Amino acid sequence: MRVAVLGGDGYCGWATALYLSRRGNTVAIVDNFSRRQWDHELGAQTLTPIRPLAERLAVWRELTGNTIESYIGDVTDYDFVSSLVREFEPDAMVHFAEQRSAPYSMIDRKHAVFTQVNNVVGTLNLLFALREFEPDCHLIKLGTMGEYGTPNIDIEEGYITIEHNGRKDSLPFPKQPGSFYHLSKVHDSHNMMFACKIWGLRATDLNQGVVYGTMTEDSALDDALINRFDYDEVFGTVLNRFCVQAAIGHPLTVYGKGGQTRGFLDIRDTVRCIELACLNPAARGECRVYNQFTEQFSVLELAEMVASAGAKLGLEVEIERLPDPRVEAEEHYYNAKHSKLVDLGLQPHYLSESLLDSLMNIAIEYRERIDRSLMMPRVNWRFTSNRRQVPTDSAEDALAIEAKKTA
Amino acid sequence: MRVAVLGGDGYCGWATALYLSRRGNTVAIVDNFSRRQWDHELGAQTLTPIRPLAERLAVWRELTGNTIESYIGDVTDYDFVSSLVREFEPDAMVHFAEQRSAPYSMIDRKHAVFTQVNNVVGTLNLLFALREFEPDCHLIKLGTMGEYGTPNIDIEEGYITIEHNGRKDSLPFPKQPGSFYHLSKVHDSHNMMFACKIWGLRATDLNQGVVYGTMTEDSALDDALINRFDYDEVFGTVLNRFCVQAAIGHPLTVYGKGGQTRGFLDIRDTVRCIELACLNPAARGECRVYNQFTEQFSVLELAEMVASAGAKLGLEVEIERLPDPRVEAEEHYYNAKHSKLVDLGLQPHYLSESLLDSLMNIAIEYRERIDRSLMMPRVNWRFTSNRRQVPTDSAEDALAIEAKKTA
């Protein structure tokens, strides 16, 4: 199968590209390196010393004999997208090539507008290019569980059957996204459903939970293949950040009451889910939605698990509750369905098994690279402008300074 | 009350600005004349000979003694929006300043991307400017009934209480918009709900039906105040187009079975609804949704009403069924609630009373200005590129030519 992985130099994309390549697919990575650029902007870097893409691909070829082609360009540039589709003739396109951080989208107006325009236009371009040049190609698009928000009813996979005043219909599940980034994914989802309907495209919208971990069987083949591992307050996902904090004796930063419950999954399950979607394409005209996560945890539960895992390794781990920089329910009902990928054959890696080996040890191994100044939240949802450069070690201080400026 | 009418040189905006000005409000019109520009692009013009904005405003001042200020600029330009808000200090902003044609958004990729970026960024800019400079100002935003699509259940006003697996929540009504334009309004709605929640803004989202008519008491004061009346296949709303077609003996162009049912309202009710929203602002943090229409009709019912109204005026009116250029249900259940504006005091002008006087007569009065070449649909939802310049009088021909080119 010919699979283009858009955003293939990023966290999920890199792991996916290797996994699909090793399983006999012809893979192309499409990327414009904006993820690396955002590190420069934020003064942050991945915990793990990742190599330039060209080097990564050369090592991969050497080790496995598999060539991964690369197409360097921006999906918001339609000339680039259309020539990519015509040249590579993909059977499937896996679309990770979006700005994926909620705090990044909440820094200020420019970051909000950038995130929405970048993500929405990129996906529109893909839809048009597929309709024009490869209408049979399967679009596998990364959405997020955050599209649903935290409703007081069970969350279904994309659609819900509603009975109302004696009538019944199956309708898109109502969305209550919690940041300008999450909103951009909701916009994408609506655009995709429409394009599948009018043009008969085939698409799978994967509403992914919070991913943790970094090692996969493939990236473990060589140091040069190591994947990103972000722990900063903007791009670091919560569990990765907790492990890094534990490794250096920094208190785990729990926002508010910590009752925020979300779906989580191991990056080794991310790559398998993508493969399962590729192997079982949506029908023409179908925009199917899978909830891609394996377990639910509250933030406080995670913190406690990391603290106890740290204790086994001889680390003293404290939990610090900070005022929540986000506007969100800090305690709520949460029960999201996630059976469709399991039905296709997913065998989850559960957190209890991987926490010590795959997570804490990575954090400990690279602890010399950890920058303590990147831990505290500096983007507050309540403000329209968050200057992240304020030199302070304390979240309260940073937020207080912003509060004064925007009052 | 100080009210800024964004898009105040357009169809609904102009009528609204005059209405609010005459009722003692201090009104500013904000516009960049893109609606006039799109006429040039499409080779179309309004049936009625509208005057330049400066002339309109001068005549208005002369006749009524009321000054309407004008701010010329683009809402996608944040410097413009923020200086407008700081200078004018509005109590309410009425936001019509979006690209509002479904066929225009479906012409090709560039028009789709333009529509979504233009509408989404404009509304984001307003939300940020209000949060930064006038957080107490009431945003009154035009949405569309087309956001809901045609679900097989009753359509509520913005939110629906869903019982599911023994639990219950009130959630945003699921959206199934039918064009890239309608999608842009769905994106706006989600962005607005979020901004109200995190920043405590007050907003009213008016999901308006299809507007018909042109004359209001205010615009009738002088010929120089006459409003737009669009009848072309891109910007002409269906009932206005039918009246114009009847006036010149052109068959009424019904798409498909004609069972497409929508909500409709007289432009005299549009302006009153806006006033009611202004007089009864949303609470801080509230994003309230009203369905703004007064009656439901199917397209075929409208065609038959126009035919019979035409007959009373001695016109012979035929109905022609064309293949539907849109992808939509041609027959469906439709029952949309619309009681909230009536509860606030709206007294509808029903179509049966206004069809002959306010609509057919306008079409007859200006029949010399009618361009027959603008009647047939040339934008087909199924194609990614519709060249509207193909010289033909028949929709089938135009669509067939496109089909060949895009096959």
PDB file of C-alpha atoms in Angstrom, chain B residues 35-299:
ATOM      1  CA  ARG B  35     -20.302  42.706  -1.945  1.00  0.00           C
ATOM      2  CA  ARG B  36     -20.144  45.284  -4.746  1.00  0.00           C
ATOM      3  CA  GLN B  37     -16.823  43.790  -5.830  1.00  0.00           C
ATOM      4  CA  TRP B  38     -18.338  40.301  -6.111  1.00  0.00           C
ATOM      5  CA  ASP B  39     -20.955  41.716  -8.487  1.00  0.00           C
ATOM      6  CA  HIS B  40     -18.120  42.818 -10.761  1.00  0.00           C
ATOM      7  CA  GLU B  41     -16.494  39.417 -10.501  1.00  0.00           C
ATOM      8  CA  LEU B  42     -19.706  37.608 -11.373  1.00  0.00           C
ATOM      9  CA  GLY B  43     -20.847  40.040 -14.052  1.00  0.00           C
ATOM     10  CA  ALA B  44     -24.058  40.541 -12.110  1.00  0.00           C
ATOM     11  CA  GLN B  45     -25.816  43.446 -10.511  1.00  0.00           C
ATOM     12  CA  THR B  46     -28.682  44.104  -8.179  1.00  0.00           C
ATOM     13  CA  LEU B  47     -32.071  44.562  -9.831  1.00  0.00           C
ATOM     14  CA  THR B  48     -32.459  47.861  -8.045  1.00  0.00           C
ATOM     15  CA  PRO B  49     -30.101  50.744  -8.865  1.00  0.00           C
ATOM     16  CA  ILE B  50     -28.374  51.189  -5.529  1.00  0.00           C
ATOM     17  CA  ARG B  51     -26.297  54.315  -4.920  1.00  0.00           C
ATOM     18  CA  PRO B  52     -22.777  54.621  -3.530  1.00  0.00           C
ATOM     19  CA  LEU B  53     -22.683  54.502   0.259  1.00  0.00           C
ATOM     20  CA  ALA B  54     -21.581  58.129   0.657  1.00  0.00           C
ATOM     21  CA  GLU B  55     -24.587  59.294  -1.350  1.00  0.00           C
ATOM     22  CA  ARG B  56     -26.958  57.014   0.535  1.00  0.00           C
ATOM     23  CA  LEU B  57     -25.742  58.389   3.846  1.00  0.00           C
ATOM     24  CA  ALA B  58     -25.938  62.016   2.707  1.00  0.00           C
ATOM     25  CA  VAL B  59     -29.555  61.564   1.598  1.00  0.00           C
ATOM     26  CA  TRP B  60     -30.395  59.820   4.850  1.00  0.00           C
ATOM     27  CA  ARG B  61     -28.969  62.703   6.858  1.00  0.00           C
ATOM     28  CA  GLU B  62     -30.860  65.231   4.762  1.00  0.00           C
ATOM     29  CA  LEU B  63     -34.176  63.414   5.111  1.00  0.00           C
ATOM     30  CA  THR B  64     -34.036  62.390   8.741  1.00  0.00           C
ATOM     31  CA  GLY B  65     -31.423  64.605  10.359  1.00  0.00           C
ATOM     32  CA  ASN B  66     -29.658  61.427  11.497  1.00  0.00           C
ATOM     33  CA  THR B  67     -25.988  60.909  10.827  1.00  0.00           C
ATOM     34  CA  ILE B  68     -24.769  57.386  10.179  1.00  0.00           C
ATOM     35  CA  GLU B  69     -21.000  57.234  10.492  1.00  0.00           C
ATOM     36  CA  SER B  70     -19.045  55.001   8.156  1.00  0.00           C
ATOM     37  CA  TYR B  71     -15.899  53.014   8.832  1.00  0.00           C
ATOM     38  CA  ILE B  72     -14.404  51.639   5.634  1.00  0.00           C
ATOM     39  CA  GLY B  73     -12.230  48.594   6.092  1.00  0.00           C
ATOM     40  CA  ASP B  74     -12.005  44.830   6.325  1.00  0.00           C
ATOM     41  CA  VAL B  75     -12.883  42.869   9.460  1.00  0.00           C
ATOM     42  CA  THR B  76     -10.118  40.386   8.675  1.00  0.00           C
ATOM     43  CA  ASP B  77      -7.708  43.276   9.405  1.00  0.00           C
ATOM     44  CA  TYR B  78      -7.324  43.322  13.188  1.00  0.00           C
ATOM     45  CA  ASP B  79      -5.805  46.804  13.322  1.00  0.00           C
ATOM     46  CA  PHE B  80      -8.945  48.082  11.628  1.00  0.00           C
ATOM     47  CA  VAL B  81     -11.327  46.132  13.881  1.00  0.00           C
ATOM     48  CA  SER B  82      -9.601  47.098  17.103  1.00  0.00           C
ATOM     49  CA  SER B  83      -9.419  50.792  16.238  1.00  0.00           C
ATOM     50  CA  LEU B  84     -13.083  50.698  15.216  1.00  0.00           C
ATOM     51  CA  VAL B  85     -14.071  49.225  18.573  1.00  0.00           C
ATOM     52  CA  ARG B  86     -11.948  51.689  20.520  1.00  0.00           C
ATOM     53  CA  GLU B  87     -13.146  54.704  18.559  1.00  0.00           C
ATOM     54  CA  PHE B  88     -16.842  53.955  18.223  1.00  0.00           C
ATOM     55  CA  GLU B  89     -17.314  52.248  21.608  1.00  0.00           C
ATOM     56  CA  PRO B  90     -20.358  50.247  20.526  1.00  0.00           C
ATOM     57  CA  ASP B  91     -23.018  48.886  22.878  1.00  0.00           C
ATOM     58  CA  ALA B  92     -23.852  46.318  20.200  1.00  0.00           C
ATOM     59  CA  MET B  93     -22.133  45.055  17.070  1.00  0.00           C
ATOM     60  CA  VAL B  94     -24.350  43.533  14.397  1.00  0.00           C
ATOM     61  CA  HIS B  95     -22.160  41.308  12.255  1.00  0.00           C
ATOM     62  CA  PHE B  96     -23.353  40.807   8.660  1.00  0.00           C
ATOM     63  CA  ALA B  97     -19.833  41.255   7.234  1.00  0.00           C
ATOM     64  CA  GLU B  98     -19.341  37.780   5.803  1.00  0.00           C
ATOM     65  CA  GLN B  99     -19.402  36.124   2.402  1.00  0.00           C
ATOM     66  CA  ARG B 100     -22.964  34.825   2.486  1.00  0.00           C
ATOM     67  CA  SER B 101     -23.570  32.887  -0.719  1.00  0.00           C
ATOM     68  CA  ALA B 102     -23.503  29.097  -0.780  1.00  0.00           C
ATOM     69  CA  PRO B 103     -22.943  28.870  -4.561  1.00  0.00           C
ATOM     70  CA  TYR B 104     -20.138  31.452  -4.363  1.00  0.00           C
ATOM     71  CA  SER B 105     -18.349  29.254  -1.827  1.00  0.00           C
ATOM     72  CA  MET B 106     -18.774  26.230  -4.122  1.00  0.00           C
ATOM     73  CA  ILE B 107     -17.324  27.800  -7.310  1.00  0.00           C
ATOM     74  CA  ASP B 108     -13.905  26.273  -6.715  1.00  0.00           C
ATOM     75  CA  ARG B 109     -11.216  25.741  -4.106  1.00  0.00           C
ATOM     76  CA  LYS B 110     -10.169  29.365  -3.972  1.00  0.00           C
ATOM     77  CA  HIS B 111     -13.704  30.518  -3.296  1.00  0.00           C
ATOM     78  CA  ALA B 112     -14.182  27.824  -0.653  1.00  0.00           C
ATOM     79  CA  VAL B 113     -10.963  28.746   1.136  1.00  0.00           C
ATOM     80  CA  PHE B 114     -11.679  32.456   0.802  1.00  0.00           C
ATOM     81  CA  THR B 115     -15.159  32.058   2.288  1.00  0.00           C
ATOM     82  CA  GLN B 116     -14.013  30.055   5.288  1.00  0.00           C
ATOM     83  CA  VAL B 117     -10.911  32.127   6.047  1.00  0.00           C
ATOM     84  CA  ASN B 118     -12.723  35.428   5.507  1.00  0.00           C
ATOM     85  CA  ASN B 119     -15.694  34.538   7.687  1.00  0.00           C
ATOM     86  CA  VAL B 120     -13.844  32.688  10.441  1.00  0.00           C
ATOM     87  CA  VAL B 121     -11.009  35.215  10.800  1.00  0.00           C
ATOM     88  CA  GLY B 122     -13.396  38.171  10.713  1.00  0.00           C
ATOM     89  CA  THR B 123     -15.429  36.736  13.558  1.00  0.00           C
ATOM     90  CA  LEU B 124     -12.324  35.736  15.543  1.00  0.00           C
ATOM     91  CA  ASN B 125     -11.077  39.315  15.199  1.00  0.00           C
ATOM     92  CA  LEU B 126     -14.349  40.682  16.543  1.00  0.00           C
ATOM     93  CA  LEU B 127     -14.262  38.318  19.510  1.00  0.00           C
ATOM     94  CA  PHE B 128     -10.701  39.297  20.392  1.00  0.00           C
ATOM     95  CA  ALA B 129     -11.384  43.022  19.951  1.00  0.00           C
ATOM     96  CA  LEU B 130     -14.462  42.849  22.181  1.00  0.00           C
ATOM     97  CA  ARG B 131     -12.574  40.940  24.858  1.00  0.00           C
ATOM     98  CA  GLU B 132      -9.734  43.435  24.732  1.00  0.00           C
ATOM     99  CA  PHE B 133     -11.605  46.728  24.448  1.00  0.00           C
ATOM    100  CA  GLU B 134     -15.390  46.389  24.974  1.00  0.00           C
ATOM    101  CA  PRO B 135     -16.110  43.196  26.914  1.00  0.00           C
ATOM    102  CA  ASP B 136     -19.597  44.399  27.793  1.00  0.00           C
ATOM    103  CA  CYS B 137     -20.605  45.011  24.153  1.00  0.00           C
ATOM    104  CA  HIS B 138     -23.268  42.656  22.775  1.00  0.00           C
ATOM    105  CA  LEU B 139     -22.224  40.773  19.638  1.00  0.00           C
ATOM    106  CA  ILE B 140     -25.183  40.023  17.378  1.00  0.00           C
ATOM    107  CA  LYS B 141     -23.931  37.637  14.743  1.00  0.00           C
ATOM    108  CA  LEU B 142     -25.763  36.417  11.682  1.00  0.00           C
ATOM    109  CA  GLY B 143     -25.722  32.663  11.357  1.00  0.00           C
ATOM    110  CA  THR B 144     -27.989  30.688   9.093  1.00  0.00           C
ATOM    111  CA  MET B 145     -30.719  28.079   9.411  1.00  0.00           C
ATOM    112  CA  GLY B 146     -28.580  26.172   6.896  1.00  0.00           C
ATOM    113  CA  GLU B 147     -26.209  25.287   9.738  1.00  0.00           C
ATOM    114  CA  TYR B 148     -28.665  22.625  10.871  1.00  0.00           C
ATOM    115  CA  GLY B 149     -29.164  20.948   7.519  1.00  0.00           C
ATOM    116  CA  THR B 150     -32.263  18.783   7.304  1.00  0.00           C
ATOM    117  CA  PRO B 151     -32.239  16.324  10.208  1.00  0.00           C
ATOM    118  CA  ASN B 152     -35.087  13.872  10.622  1.00  0.00           C
ATOM    119  CA  ILE B 153     -35.988  15.401  14.003  1.00  0.00           C
ATOM    120  CA  ASP B 154     -37.357  18.793  15.045  1.00  0.00           C
ATOM    121  CA  ILE B 155     -34.762  21.560  14.938  1.00  0.00           C
ATOM    122  CA  GLU B 156     -34.443  23.455  18.206  1.00  0.00           C
ATOM    123  CA  GLU B 157     -33.019  26.931  18.708  1.00  0.00           C
ATOM    124  CA  GLY B 158     -29.303  26.268  19.013  1.00  0.00           C
ATOM    125  CA  TYR B 159     -29.306  23.693  21.798  1.00  0.00           C
ATOM    126  CA  ILE B 160     -31.040  20.376  22.388  1.00  0.00           C
ATOM    127  CA  THR B 161     -31.532  18.347  25.543  1.00  0.00           C
ATOM    128  CA  ILE B 162     -30.364  14.818  24.870  1.00  0.00           C
ATOM    129  CA  GLU B 163     -31.177  11.832  27.034  1.00  0.00           C
ATOM    130  CA  HIS B 164     -28.740   9.030  26.447  1.00  0.00           C
ATOM    131  CA  ASN B 165     -28.090   5.841  28.390  1.00  0.00           C
ATOM    132  CA  GLY B 166     -29.934   7.176  31.400  1.00  0.00           C
ATOM    133  CA  ARG B 167     -28.145  10.527  31.550  1.00  0.00           C
ATOM    134  CA  LYS B 168     -29.114  13.945  30.230  1.00  0.00           C
ATOM    135  CA  ASP B 169     -27.425  17.118  29.001  1.00  0.00           C
ATOM    136  CA  SER B 170     -28.263  20.224  27.017  1.00  0.00           C
ATOM    137  CA  LEU B 171     -25.836  20.357  24.104  1.00  0.00           C
ATOM    138  CA  PRO B 172     -25.271  22.341  20.925  1.00  0.00           C
ATOM    139  CA  PHE B 173     -27.711  21.112  18.267  1.00  0.00           C
ATOM    140  CA  PRO B 174     -25.815  18.846  15.816  1.00  0.00           C
ATOM    141  CA  LYS B 175     -24.917  20.608  12.591  1.00  0.00           C
ATOM    142  CA  GLN B 176     -25.039  19.261   9.038  1.00  0.00           C
ATOM    143  CA  PRO B 177     -24.317  22.275   6.850  1.00  0.00           C
ATOM    144  CA  GLY B 178     -24.670  21.933   3.092  1.00  0.00           C
ATOM    145  CA  SER B 179     -21.944  24.108   1.546  1.00  0.00           C
ATOM    146  CA  PHE B 180     -18.521  25.519   2.367  1.00  0.00           C
ATOM    147  CA  TYR B 181     -20.326  28.769   3.166  1.00  0.00           C
ATOM    148  CA  HIS B 182     -22.758  27.117   5.575  1.00  0.00           C
ATOM    149  CA  LEU B 183     -19.793  25.313   7.109  1.00  0.00           C
ATOM    150  CA  SER B 184     -18.083  28.664   7.748  1.00  0.00           C
ATOM    151  CA  LYS B 185     -21.090  29.721   9.823  1.00  0.00           C
ATOM    152  CA  VAL B 186     -20.909  26.497  11.819  1.00  0.00           C
ATOM    153  CA  HIS B 187     -17.229  27.195  12.490  1.00  0.00           C
ATOM    154  CA  ASP B 188     -18.161  30.731  13.630  1.00  0.00           C
ATOM    155  CA  SER B 189     -20.846  29.392  15.950  1.00  0.00           C
ATOM    156  CA  HIS B 190     -18.437  27.058  17.692  1.00  0.00           C
ATOM    157  CA  ASN B 191     -15.827  29.815  18.022  1.00  0.00           C
ATOM    158  CA  MET B 192     -18.398  32.195  19.508  1.00  0.00           C
ATOM    159  CA  MET B 193     -19.705  29.706  22.071  1.00  0.00           C
ATOM    160  CA  PHE B 194     -16.155  29.125  23.216  1.00  0.00           C
ATOM    161  CA  ALA B 195     -15.253  32.834  23.436  1.00  0.00           C
ATOM    162  CA  CYS B 196     -18.375  33.571  25.475  1.00  0.00           C
ATOM    163  CA  LYS B 197     -17.479  30.767  27.829  1.00  0.00           C
ATOM    164  CA  ILE B 198     -13.826  31.663  28.429  1.00  0.00           C
ATOM    165  CA  TRP B 199     -14.074  35.450  28.278  1.00  0.00           C
ATOM    166  CA  GLY B 200     -17.586  36.142  29.535  1.00  0.00           C
ATOM    167  CA  LEU B 201     -18.612  37.890  26.334  1.00  0.00           C
ATOM    168  CA  ARG B 202     -22.301  38.300  25.471  1.00  0.00           C
ATOM    169  CA  ALA B 203     -23.460  37.084  22.081  1.00  0.00           C
ATOM    170  CA  THR B 204     -26.580  36.314  20.108  1.00  0.00           C
ATOM    171  CA  ASP B 205     -26.257  33.963  17.157  1.00  0.00           C
ATOM    172  CA  LEU B 206     -29.147  34.566  14.784  1.00  0.00           C
ATOM    173  CA  ASN B 207     -29.715  31.557  12.560  1.00  0.00           C
ATOM    174  CA  GLN B 208     -31.554  33.386   9.852  1.00  0.00           C
ATOM    175  CA  GLY B 209     -33.733  31.798   7.198  1.00  0.00           C
ATOM    176  CA  VAL B 210     -33.915  32.869   3.564  1.00  0.00           C
ATOM    177  CA  VAL B 211     -34.742  36.579   3.359  1.00  0.00           C
ATOM    178  CA  TYR B 212     -37.054  38.015   0.722  1.00  0.00           C
ATOM    179  CA  GLY B 213     -38.250  41.499  -0.148  1.00  0.00           C
ATOM    180  CA  THR B 214     -36.390  44.750  -0.476  1.00  0.00           C
ATOM    181  CA  MET B 215     -38.540  47.667   0.665  1.00  0.00           C
ATOM    182  CA  THR B 216     -38.683  48.743   4.263  1.00  0.00           C
ATOM    183  CA  GLU B 217     -40.444  51.856   5.558  1.00  0.00           C
ATOM    184  CA  ASP B 218     -37.061  53.519   5.785  1.00  0.00           C
ATOM    185  CA  SER B 219     -35.655  52.733   2.369  1.00  0.00           C
ATOM    186  CA  ALA B 220     -38.996  53.756   0.859  1.00  0.00           C
ATOM    187  CA  LEU B 221     -38.401  57.351   1.954  1.00  0.00           C
ATOM    188  CA  ASP B 222     -36.350  58.122  -1.151  1.00  0.00           C
ATOM    189  CA  ASP B 223     -35.159  56.416  -4.345  1.00  0.00           C
ATOM    190  CA  ALA B 224     -31.576  57.083  -3.302  1.00  0.00           C
ATOM    191  CA  LEU B 225     -32.068  54.809  -0.295  1.00  0.00           C
ATOM    192  CA  ILE B 226     -33.190  51.803  -2.307  1.00  0.00           C
ATOM    193  CA  ASN B 227     -31.828  48.471  -1.132  1.00  0.00           C
ATOM    194  CA  ARG B 228     -30.161  45.663  -3.076  1.00  0.00           C
ATOM    195  CA  PHE B 229     -32.342  43.014  -4.711  1.00  0.00           C
ATOM    196  CA  ASP B 230     -30.296  40.096  -5.990  1.00  0.00           C
ATOM    197  CA  TYR B 231     -31.781  37.564  -8.384  1.00  0.00           C
ATOM    198  CA  ASP B 232     -28.728  35.929  -9.967  1.00  0.00           C
ATOM    199  CA  GLU B 233     -27.986  32.249  -9.415  1.00  0.00           C
ATOM    200  CA  VAL B 234     -25.116  32.986  -7.032  1.00  0.00           C
ATOM    201  CA  PHE B 235     -26.354  35.698  -4.678  1.00  0.00           C
ATOM    202  CA  GLY B 236     -30.070  35.777  -5.480  1.00  0.00           C
ATOM    203  CA  THR B 237     -32.199  34.195  -2.762  1.00  0.00           C
ATOM    204  CA  VAL B 238     -34.778  31.833  -4.198  1.00  0.00           C
ATOM    205  CA  LEU B 239     -37.966  33.850  -3.770  1.00  0.00           C
ATOM    206  CA  ASN B 240     -36.465  37.080  -5.125  1.00  0.00           C
ATOM    207  CA  ARG B 241     -35.202  35.110  -8.120  1.00  0.00           C
ATOM    208  CA  PHE B 242     -38.599  33.548  -8.780  1.00  0.00           C
ATOM    209  CA  CYS B 243     -40.296  36.949  -8.768  1.00  0.00           C
ATOM    210  CA  VAL B 244     -37.803  38.337 -11.253  1.00  0.00           C
ATOM    211  CA  GLN B 245     -38.157  35.273 -13.459  1.00  0.00           C
ATOM    212  CA  ALA B 246     -41.946  35.636 -13.381  1.00  0.00           C
ATOM    213  CA  ALA B 247     -41.699  39.313 -14.323  1.00  0.00           C
ATOM    214  CA  ILE B 248     -39.868  38.579 -17.579  1.00  0.00           C
ATOM    215  CA  GLY B 249     -41.601  35.342 -18.527  1.00  0.00           C
ATOM    216  CA  HIS B 250     -38.622  33.176 -17.630  1.00  0.00           C
ATOM    217  CA  PRO B 251     -39.571  29.774 -16.200  1.00  0.00           C
ATOM    218  CA  LEU B 252     -39.112  29.527 -12.438  1.00  0.00           C
ATOM    219  CA  THR B 253     -35.975  27.435 -11.876  1.00  0.00           C
ATOM    220  CA  VAL B 254     -36.825  24.733  -9.361  1.00  0.00           C
ATOM    221  CA  TYR B 255     -33.878  22.454  -8.515  1.00  0.00           C
ATOM    222  CA  GLY B 256     -34.732  18.757  -8.435  1.00  0.00           C
ATOM    223  CA  LYS B 257     -37.994  17.690  -6.857  1.00  0.00           C
ATOM    224  CA  GLY B 258     -38.464  21.049  -5.157  1.00  0.00           C
ATOM    225  CA  GLY B 259     -39.267  19.427  -1.828  1.00  0.00           C
ATOM    226  CA  GLN B 260     -36.363  21.310  -0.213  1.00  0.00           C
ATOM    227  CA  THR B 261     -38.044  23.037   2.733  1.00  0.00           C
ATOM    228  CA  ARG B 262     -36.520  26.046   4.431  1.00  0.00           C
ATOM    229  CA  GLY B 263     -37.413  28.844   6.814  1.00  0.00           C
ATOM    230  CA  PHE B 264     -38.193  32.232   5.217  1.00  0.00           C
ATOM    231  CA  LEU B 265     -38.710  35.783   6.390  1.00  0.00           C
ATOM    232  CA  ASP B 266     -39.482  39.233   5.083  1.00  0.00           C
ATOM    233  CA  ILE B 267     -36.608  41.723   5.263  1.00  0.00           C
ATOM    234  CA  ARG B 268     -38.896  43.933   7.382  1.00  0.00           C
ATOM    235  CA  ASP B 269     -38.781  41.179   9.980  1.00  0.00           C
ATOM    236  CA  THR B 270     -34.993  40.865   9.703  1.00  0.00           C
ATOM    237  CA  VAL B 271     -34.538  44.445  10.849  1.00  0.00           C
ATOM    238  CA  ARG B 272     -37.048  44.088  13.678  1.00  0.00           C
ATOM    239  CA  CYS B 273     -35.366  40.887  14.882  1.00  0.00           C
ATOM    240  CA  ILE B 274     -32.035  42.694  15.068  1.00  0.00           C
ATOM    241  CA  GLU B 275     -33.647  45.500  17.054  1.00  0.00           C
ATOM    242  CA  LEU B 276     -35.207  42.977  19.438  1.00  0.00           C
ATOM    243  CA  ALA B 277     -31.826  41.344  19.955  1.00  0.00           C
ATOM    244  CA  CYS B 278     -30.270  44.767  20.669  1.00  0.00           C
ATOM    245  CA  LEU B 279     -32.996  45.680  23.150  1.00  0.00           C
ATOM    246  CA  ASN B 280     -32.691  42.371  24.980  1.00  0.00           C
ATOM    247  CA  PRO B 281     -28.968  41.669  25.191  1.00  0.00           C
ATOM    248  CA  ALA B 282     -27.552  38.283  26.094  1.00  0.00           C
ATOM    249  CA  ALA B 283     -26.103  37.976  29.579  1.00  0.00           C
ATOM    250  CA  ARG B 284     -22.342  38.080  30.149  1.00  0.00           C
ATOM    251  CA  GLY B 285     -20.946  34.671  29.229  1.00  0.00           C
ATOM    252  CA  GLU B 286     -24.084  33.685  27.327  1.00  0.00           C
ATOM    253  CA  CYS B 287     -24.055  32.622  23.684  1.00  0.00           C
ATOM    254  CA  ARG B 288     -27.732  32.456  22.890  1.00  0.00           C
ATOM    255  CA  VAL B 289     -29.153  31.209  19.627  1.00  0.00           C
ATOM    256  CA  TYR B 290     -32.388  32.314  17.945  1.00  0.00           C
ATOM    257  CA  ASN B 291     -33.850  30.811  14.810  1.00  0.00           C
ATOM    258  CA  GLN B 292     -34.765  33.891  12.818  1.00  0.00           C
ATOM    259  CA  PHE B 293     -37.524  33.084  10.343  1.00  0.00           C
ATOM    260  CA  THR B 294     -41.309  33.268  10.327  1.00  0.00           C
ATOM    261  CA  GLU B 295     -42.628  30.578   7.959  1.00  0.00           C
ATOM    262  CA  GLN B 296     -41.515  27.334   6.327  1.00  0.00           C
ATOM    263  CA  PHE B 297     -42.036  26.616   2.645  1.00  0.00           C
ATOM    264  CA  SER B 298     -40.771  24.087   0.163  1.00  0.00           C
ATOM    265  CA  VAL B 299     -39.224  25.491  -2.991  1.00  0.00           C
TER     266      VAL B 299
END
